[in-house]
């Protein structure tokens, strides 16, 4: 009986740890990227000062990469046609004190990572992402998604979106 209880406690602990691990995954930055920030990368206040904070959309902090200038549309700034934008939020969960990159949107054809760019074919993207151990899936709309743990890359042809999903289970009411 005691042995069964120990096994059950061990299994519950293992399940708990593995589910926490899903939201604590930090994807290492590829050596071949020319992105200034990488998904799940912790961001210092000094680095934030080099980026342009765009008007808040749905309460999120979206920053334009330091090499890009926003369009001046009257009193509001808007994204240029070619850019890299970063969403900076708490990661791995909303109650975390770690400010990290949780979303990257790329429309700049010069950006590269894992040997691919916006100009890469879906076959090249699929091969590269499989090499990096990502699960590949094609959507009903014909786009390619590559995922690993809680990180997803979406390839749309005219843009690439990289998302680190944030765990909202531990939201602290203010």
PDB file of C-alpha atoms in Angstrom:
ATOM      1  CA  UNK A   1       0.000   0.000   0.000  1.00  0.00           C
ATOM      2  CA  UNK A   2       2.784   2.432   0.898  1.00  0.00           C
ATOM      3  CA  UNK A   3       4.575   1.635  -2.361  1.00  0.00           C
ATOM      4  CA  UNK A   4       1.424   2.415  -4.389  1.00  0.00           C
ATOM      5  CA  UNK A   5       0.988   5.744  -2.590  1.00  0.00           C
ATOM      6  CA  UNK A   6       4.617   6.691  -3.293  1.00  0.00           C
ATOM      7  CA  UNK A   7       4.198   5.809  -6.962  1.00  0.00           C
ATOM      8  CA  UNK A   8       1.002   7.901  -7.193  1.00  0.00           C
ATOM      9  CA  UNK A   9       2.657  10.893  -5.511  1.00  0.00           C
ATOM     10  CA  UNK A  10       5.639  10.563  -7.839  1.00  0.00           C
ATOM     11  CA  UNK A  11       3.366  10.426 -10.888  1.00  0.00           C
ATOM     12  CA  UNK A  12       1.394  13.483  -9.795  1.00  0.00           C
ATOM     13  CA  UNK A  13       4.609  15.403  -9.169  1.00  0.00           C
ATOM     14  CA  UNK A  14       6.004  14.347 -12.549  1.00  0.00           C
ATOM     15  CA  UNK A  15       2.841  15.432 -14.357  1.00  0.00           C
ATOM     16  CA  UNK A  16       2.898  18.759 -12.525  1.00  0.00           C
ATOM     17  CA  UNK A  17       6.536  19.385 -13.365  1.00  0.00           C
ATOM     18  CA  UNK A  18       6.130  18.432 -17.004  1.00  0.00           C
ATOM     19  CA  UNK A  19       3.165  20.773 -17.455  1.00  0.00           C
ATOM     20  CA  UNK A  20       5.110  23.627 -15.803  1.00  0.00           C
ATOM     21  CA  UNK A  21       8.052  22.864 -18.071  1.00  0.00           C
ATOM     22  CA  UNK A  22       5.863  23.449 -21.116  1.00  0.00           C
ATOM     23  CA  UNK A  23       5.460  27.082 -20.129  1.00  0.00           C
ATOM     24  CA  UNK A  24       9.052  27.589 -19.011  1.00  0.00           C
ATOM     25  CA  UNK A  25      10.612  26.676 -22.353  1.00  0.00           C
ATOM     26  CA  UNK A  26      13.263  29.108 -23.556  1.00  0.00           C
ATOM     27  CA  UNK A  27      14.158  28.541 -27.192  1.00  0.00           C
ATOM     28  CA  UNK A  28      17.888  29.100 -27.759  1.00  0.00           C
ATOM     29  CA  UNK A  29      18.717  31.895 -30.202  1.00  0.00           C
ATOM     30  CA  UNK A  30      20.077  30.542 -33.500  1.00  0.00           C
ATOM     31  CA  UNK A  31      23.623  31.545 -34.342  1.00  0.00           C
ATOM     32  CA  UNK A  32      22.643  32.458 -37.906  1.00  0.00           C
ATOM     33  CA  UNK A  33      19.925  34.997 -37.088  1.00  0.00           C
ATOM     34  CA  UNK A  34      20.132  38.725 -37.684  1.00  0.00           C
ATOM     35  CA  UNK A  35      17.122  39.431 -35.444  1.00  0.00           C
ATOM     36  CA  UNK A  36      18.093  41.761 -32.611  1.00  0.00           C
ATOM     37  CA  UNK A  37      15.824  39.903 -30.161  1.00  0.00           C
ATOM     38  CA  UNK A  38      14.722  36.281 -30.093  1.00  0.00           C
ATOM     39  CA  UNK A  39      11.555  34.587 -28.921  1.00  0.00           C
ATOM     40  CA  UNK A  40      11.535  34.015 -25.113  1.00  0.00           C
ATOM     41  CA  UNK A  41      14.624  36.220 -24.743  1.00  0.00           C
ATOM     42  CA  UNK A  42      14.623  38.297 -21.564  1.00  0.00           C
ATOM     43  CA  UNK A  43      14.678  42.004 -22.360  1.00  0.00           C
ATOM     44  CA  UNK A  44      16.451  44.636 -20.272  1.00  0.00           C
ATOM     45  CA  UNK A  45      15.175  48.188 -19.877  1.00  0.00           C
ATOM     46  CA  UNK A  46      18.314  49.390 -21.697  1.00  0.00           C
ATOM     47  CA  UNK A  47      17.357  47.316 -24.737  1.00  0.00           C
ATOM     48  CA  UNK A  48      13.756  48.563 -24.639  1.00  0.00           C
ATOM     49  CA  UNK A  49      15.073  52.119 -24.945  1.00  0.00           C
ATOM     50  CA  UNK A  50      16.558  51.289 -28.384  1.00  0.00           C
ATOM     51  CA  UNK A  51      13.159  50.145 -29.726  1.00  0.00           C
ATOM     52  CA  UNK A  52      10.103  52.205 -30.720  1.00  0.00           C
ATOM     53  CA  UNK A  53       7.000  51.561 -28.626  1.00  0.00           C
ATOM     54  CA  UNK A  54       3.998  51.537 -30.942  1.00  0.00           C
ATOM     55  CA  UNK A  55       0.504  52.614 -29.846  1.00  0.00           C
ATOM     56  CA  UNK A  56      -0.982  49.889 -27.642  1.00  0.00           C
ATOM     57  CA  UNK A  57      -3.158  47.343 -29.392  1.00  0.00           C
ATOM     58  CA  UNK A  58      -5.401  45.437 -26.979  1.00  0.00           C
ATOM     59  CA  UNK A  59      -3.209  46.628 -24.101  1.00  0.00           C
ATOM     60  CA  UNK A  60      -0.077  44.932 -25.442  1.00  0.00           C
ATOM     61  CA  UNK A  61       3.349  46.495 -25.702  1.00  0.00           C
ATOM     62  CA  UNK A  62       4.453  46.151 -29.328  1.00  0.00           C
ATOM     63  CA  UNK A  63       7.904  47.456 -30.189  1.00  0.00           C
ATOM     64  CA  UNK A  64       9.289  48.152 -33.619  1.00  0.00           C
ATOM     65  CA  UNK A  65      12.852  46.904 -34.141  1.00  0.00           C
ATOM     66  CA  UNK A  66      15.553  49.595 -33.872  1.00  0.00           C
ATOM     67  CA  UNK A  67      16.340  49.506 -37.638  1.00  0.00           C
ATOM     68  CA  UNK A  68      12.789  50.510 -38.619  1.00  0.00           C
ATOM     69  CA  UNK A  69      10.891  53.790 -38.428  1.00  0.00           C
ATOM     70  CA  UNK A  70       7.148  53.977 -37.942  1.00  0.00           C
ATOM     71  CA  UNK A  71       4.894  55.707 -40.464  1.00  0.00           C
ATOM     72  CA  UNK A  72       3.633  59.049 -39.201  1.00  0.00           C
ATOM     73  CA  UNK A  73      -0.158  58.982 -39.627  1.00  0.00           C
ATOM     74  CA  UNK A  74      -1.300  62.237 -38.102  1.00  0.00           C
ATOM     75  CA  UNK A  75      -1.128  61.838 -34.344  1.00  0.00           C
ATOM     76  CA  UNK A  76      -0.535  58.056 -34.384  1.00  0.00           C
ATOM     77  CA  UNK A  77       2.366  55.988 -35.591  1.00  0.00           C
ATOM     78  CA  UNK A  78       1.729  52.886 -37.682  1.00  0.00           C
ATOM     79  CA  UNK A  79       3.885  50.023 -38.875  1.00  0.00           C
ATOM     80  CA  UNK A  80       5.940  50.563 -42.026  1.00  0.00           C
ATOM     81  CA  UNK A  81       5.478  48.003 -44.817  1.00  0.00           C
ATOM     82  CA  UNK A  82       8.800  46.309 -43.993  1.00  0.00           C
ATOM     83  CA  UNK A  83       9.530  45.722 -40.324  1.00  0.00           C
ATOM     84  CA  UNK A  84      10.240  43.467 -37.393  1.00  0.00           C
ATOM     85  CA  UNK A  85       7.902  43.939 -34.435  1.00  0.00           C
ATOM     86  CA  UNK A  86       8.245  42.436 -30.967  1.00  0.00           C
ATOM     87  CA  UNK A  87       5.615  41.913 -28.263  1.00  0.00           C
ATOM     88  CA  UNK A  88       7.228  42.189 -24.846  1.00  0.00           C
ATOM     89  CA  UNK A  89       5.255  40.637 -21.977  1.00  0.00           C
ATOM     90  CA  UNK A  90       5.748  38.607 -18.834  1.00  0.00           C
ATOM     91  CA  UNK A  91       7.001  35.096 -19.558  1.00  0.00           C
ATOM     92  CA  UNK A  92       6.461  32.205 -18.917  1.00  0.00           C
ATOM     93  CA  UNK A  93       3.241  33.315 -17.220  1.00  0.00           C
ATOM     94  CA  UNK A  94       1.476  36.591 -16.643  1.00  0.00           C
ATOM     95  CA  UNK A  95       2.432  36.713 -12.968  1.00  0.00           C
ATOM     96  CA  UNK A  96       6.122  36.314 -13.798  1.00  0.00           C
ATOM     97  CA  UNK A  97       8.598  39.155 -13.309  1.00  0.00           C
ATOM     98  CA  UNK A  98      10.509  38.116 -16.427  1.00  0.00           C
ATOM     99  CA  UNK A  99       9.906  40.574 -19.272  1.00  0.00           C
ATOM    100  CA  UNK A 100      10.567  38.636 -22.454  1.00  0.00           C
ATOM    101  CA  UNK A 101       9.805  38.514 -26.160  1.00  0.00           C
ATOM    102  CA  UNK A 102       6.581  36.541 -26.596  1.00  0.00           C
ATOM    103  CA  UNK A 103       5.796  37.426 -30.216  1.00  0.00           C
ATOM    104  CA  UNK A 104       7.796  38.441 -33.281  1.00  0.00           C
ATOM    105  CA  UNK A 105       6.307  39.505 -36.599  1.00  0.00           C
ATOM    106  CA  UNK A 106       8.629  39.735 -39.593  1.00  0.00           C
ATOM    107  CA  UNK A 107       7.878  41.321 -42.973  1.00  0.00           C
ATOM    108  CA  UNK A 108      11.536  42.125 -43.768  1.00  0.00           C
ATOM    109  CA  UNK A 109      12.878  39.737 -46.448  1.00  0.00           C
ATOM    110  CA  UNK A 110      16.447  40.299 -45.198  1.00  0.00           C
ATOM    111  CA  UNK A 111      15.785  38.641 -41.816  1.00  0.00           C
ATOM    112  CA  UNK A 112      17.155  35.132 -41.477  1.00  0.00           C
ATOM    113  CA  UNK A 113      17.093  32.336 -38.896  1.00  0.00           C
ATOM    114  CA  UNK A 114      17.708  28.594 -39.207  1.00  0.00           C
ATOM    115  CA  UNK A 115      18.924  29.358 -42.747  1.00  0.00           C
ATOM    116  CA  UNK A 116      15.512  30.546 -43.952  1.00  0.00           C
ATOM    117  CA  UNK A 117      13.972  33.896 -44.923  1.00  0.00           C
ATOM    118  CA  UNK A 118      10.637  35.154 -46.238  1.00  0.00           C
ATOM    119  CA  UNK A 119      11.908  34.143 -49.683  1.00  0.00           C
ATOM    120  CA  UNK A 120      12.345  30.499 -48.682  1.00  0.00           C
ATOM    121  CA  UNK A 121      10.017  27.906 -50.165  1.00  0.00           C
ATOM    122  CA  UNK A 122       7.729  25.889 -47.899  1.00  0.00           C
ATOM    123  CA  UNK A 123       9.901  22.858 -48.676  1.00  0.00           C
ATOM    124  CA  UNK A 124      13.038  24.706 -47.475  1.00  0.00           C
ATOM    125  CA  UNK A 125      11.199  25.951 -44.384  1.00  0.00           C
ATOM    126  CA  UNK A 126       9.825  22.488 -43.613  1.00  0.00           C
ATOM    127  CA  UNK A 127      13.264  20.860 -43.979  1.00  0.00           C
ATOM    128  CA  UNK A 128      14.952  23.482 -41.809  1.00  0.00           C
ATOM    129  CA  UNK A 129      12.330  23.360 -39.066  1.00  0.00           C
ATOM    130  CA  UNK A 130      12.302  19.542 -39.035  1.00  0.00           C
ATOM    131  CA  UNK A 131      16.082  19.650 -38.626  1.00  0.00           C
ATOM    132  CA  UNK A 132      15.491  21.814 -35.525  1.00  0.00           C
ATOM    133  CA  UNK A 133      12.983  19.208 -34.219  1.00  0.00           C
ATOM    134  CA  UNK A 134       9.820  21.238 -34.824  1.00  0.00           C
ATOM    135  CA  UNK A 135       6.497  19.539 -35.587  1.00  0.00           C
ATOM    136  CA  UNK A 136       5.212  20.625 -39.013  1.00  0.00           C
ATOM    137  CA  UNK A 137       1.567  21.222 -39.869  1.00  0.00           C
ATOM    138  CA  UNK A 138      -0.173  22.822 -42.835  1.00  0.00           C
ATOM    139  CA  UNK A 139      -3.313  24.852 -42.132  1.00  0.00           C
ATOM    140  CA  UNK A 140      -6.544  24.689 -44.125  1.00  0.00           C
ATOM    141  CA  UNK A 141      -5.518  28.014 -45.676  1.00  0.00           C
ATOM    142  CA  UNK A 142      -2.263  26.473 -46.957  1.00  0.00           C
ATOM    143  CA  UNK A 143       0.101  28.117 -44.463  1.00  0.00           C
ATOM    144  CA  UNK A 144       2.867  26.257 -42.679  1.00  0.00           C
ATOM    145  CA  UNK A 145       3.084  26.111 -38.876  1.00  0.00           C
ATOM    146  CA  UNK A 146       6.049  24.679 -36.993  1.00  0.00           C
ATOM    147  CA  UNK A 147       5.807  24.084 -33.259  1.00  0.00           C
ATOM    148  CA  UNK A 148       7.911  22.871 -30.363  1.00  0.00           C
ATOM    149  CA  UNK A 149       6.590  22.838 -26.804  1.00  0.00           C
ATOM    150  CA  UNK A 150       4.839  26.213 -26.436  1.00  0.00           C
ATOM    151  CA  UNK A 151       6.606  27.979 -29.335  1.00  0.00           C
ATOM    152  CA  UNK A 152       4.971  28.303 -32.751  1.00  0.00           C
ATOM    153  CA  UNK A 153       6.325  29.633 -36.038  1.00  0.00           C
ATOM    154  CA  UNK A 154       3.713  30.556 -38.662  1.00  0.00           C
ATOM    155  CA  UNK A 155       4.825  31.122 -42.248  1.00  0.00           C
ATOM    156  CA  UNK A 156       2.329  33.102 -44.348  1.00  0.00           C
ATOM    157  CA  UNK A 157       4.376  33.976 -47.444  1.00  0.00           C
ATOM    158  CA  UNK A 158       4.328  37.743 -46.775  1.00  0.00           C
ATOM    159  CA  UNK A 159       5.106  37.481 -43.060  1.00  0.00           C
ATOM    160  CA  UNK A 160       6.494  35.177 -40.415  1.00  0.00           C
ATOM    161  CA  UNK A 161       5.006  35.178 -36.940  1.00  0.00           C
ATOM    162  CA  UNK A 162       6.718  33.564 -33.972  1.00  0.00           C
ATOM    163  CA  UNK A 163       4.710  33.109 -30.781  1.00  0.00           C
ATOM    164  CA  UNK A 164       5.605  31.932 -27.273  1.00  0.00           C
ATOM    165  CA  UNK A 165       2.332  31.119 -25.583  1.00  0.00           C
ATOM    166  CA  UNK A 166       2.020  32.555 -22.102  1.00  0.00           C
ATOM    167  CA  UNK A 167       0.347  30.653 -19.281  1.00  0.00           C
ATOM    168  CA  UNK A 168      -2.512  32.736 -17.910  1.00  0.00           C
ATOM    169  CA  UNK A 169      -3.384  30.313 -15.096  1.00  0.00           C
ATOM    170  CA  UNK A 170      -1.498  32.305 -12.495  1.00  0.00           C
ATOM    171  CA  UNK A 171      -2.923  35.757 -13.144  1.00  0.00           C
ATOM    172  CA  UNK A 172      -2.792  37.919 -10.054  1.00  0.00           C
ATOM    173  CA  UNK A 173      -5.685  40.384  -9.747  1.00  0.00           C
ATOM    174  CA  UNK A 174      -4.533  43.952  -9.127  1.00  0.00           C
TER     175      UNK A 174
END
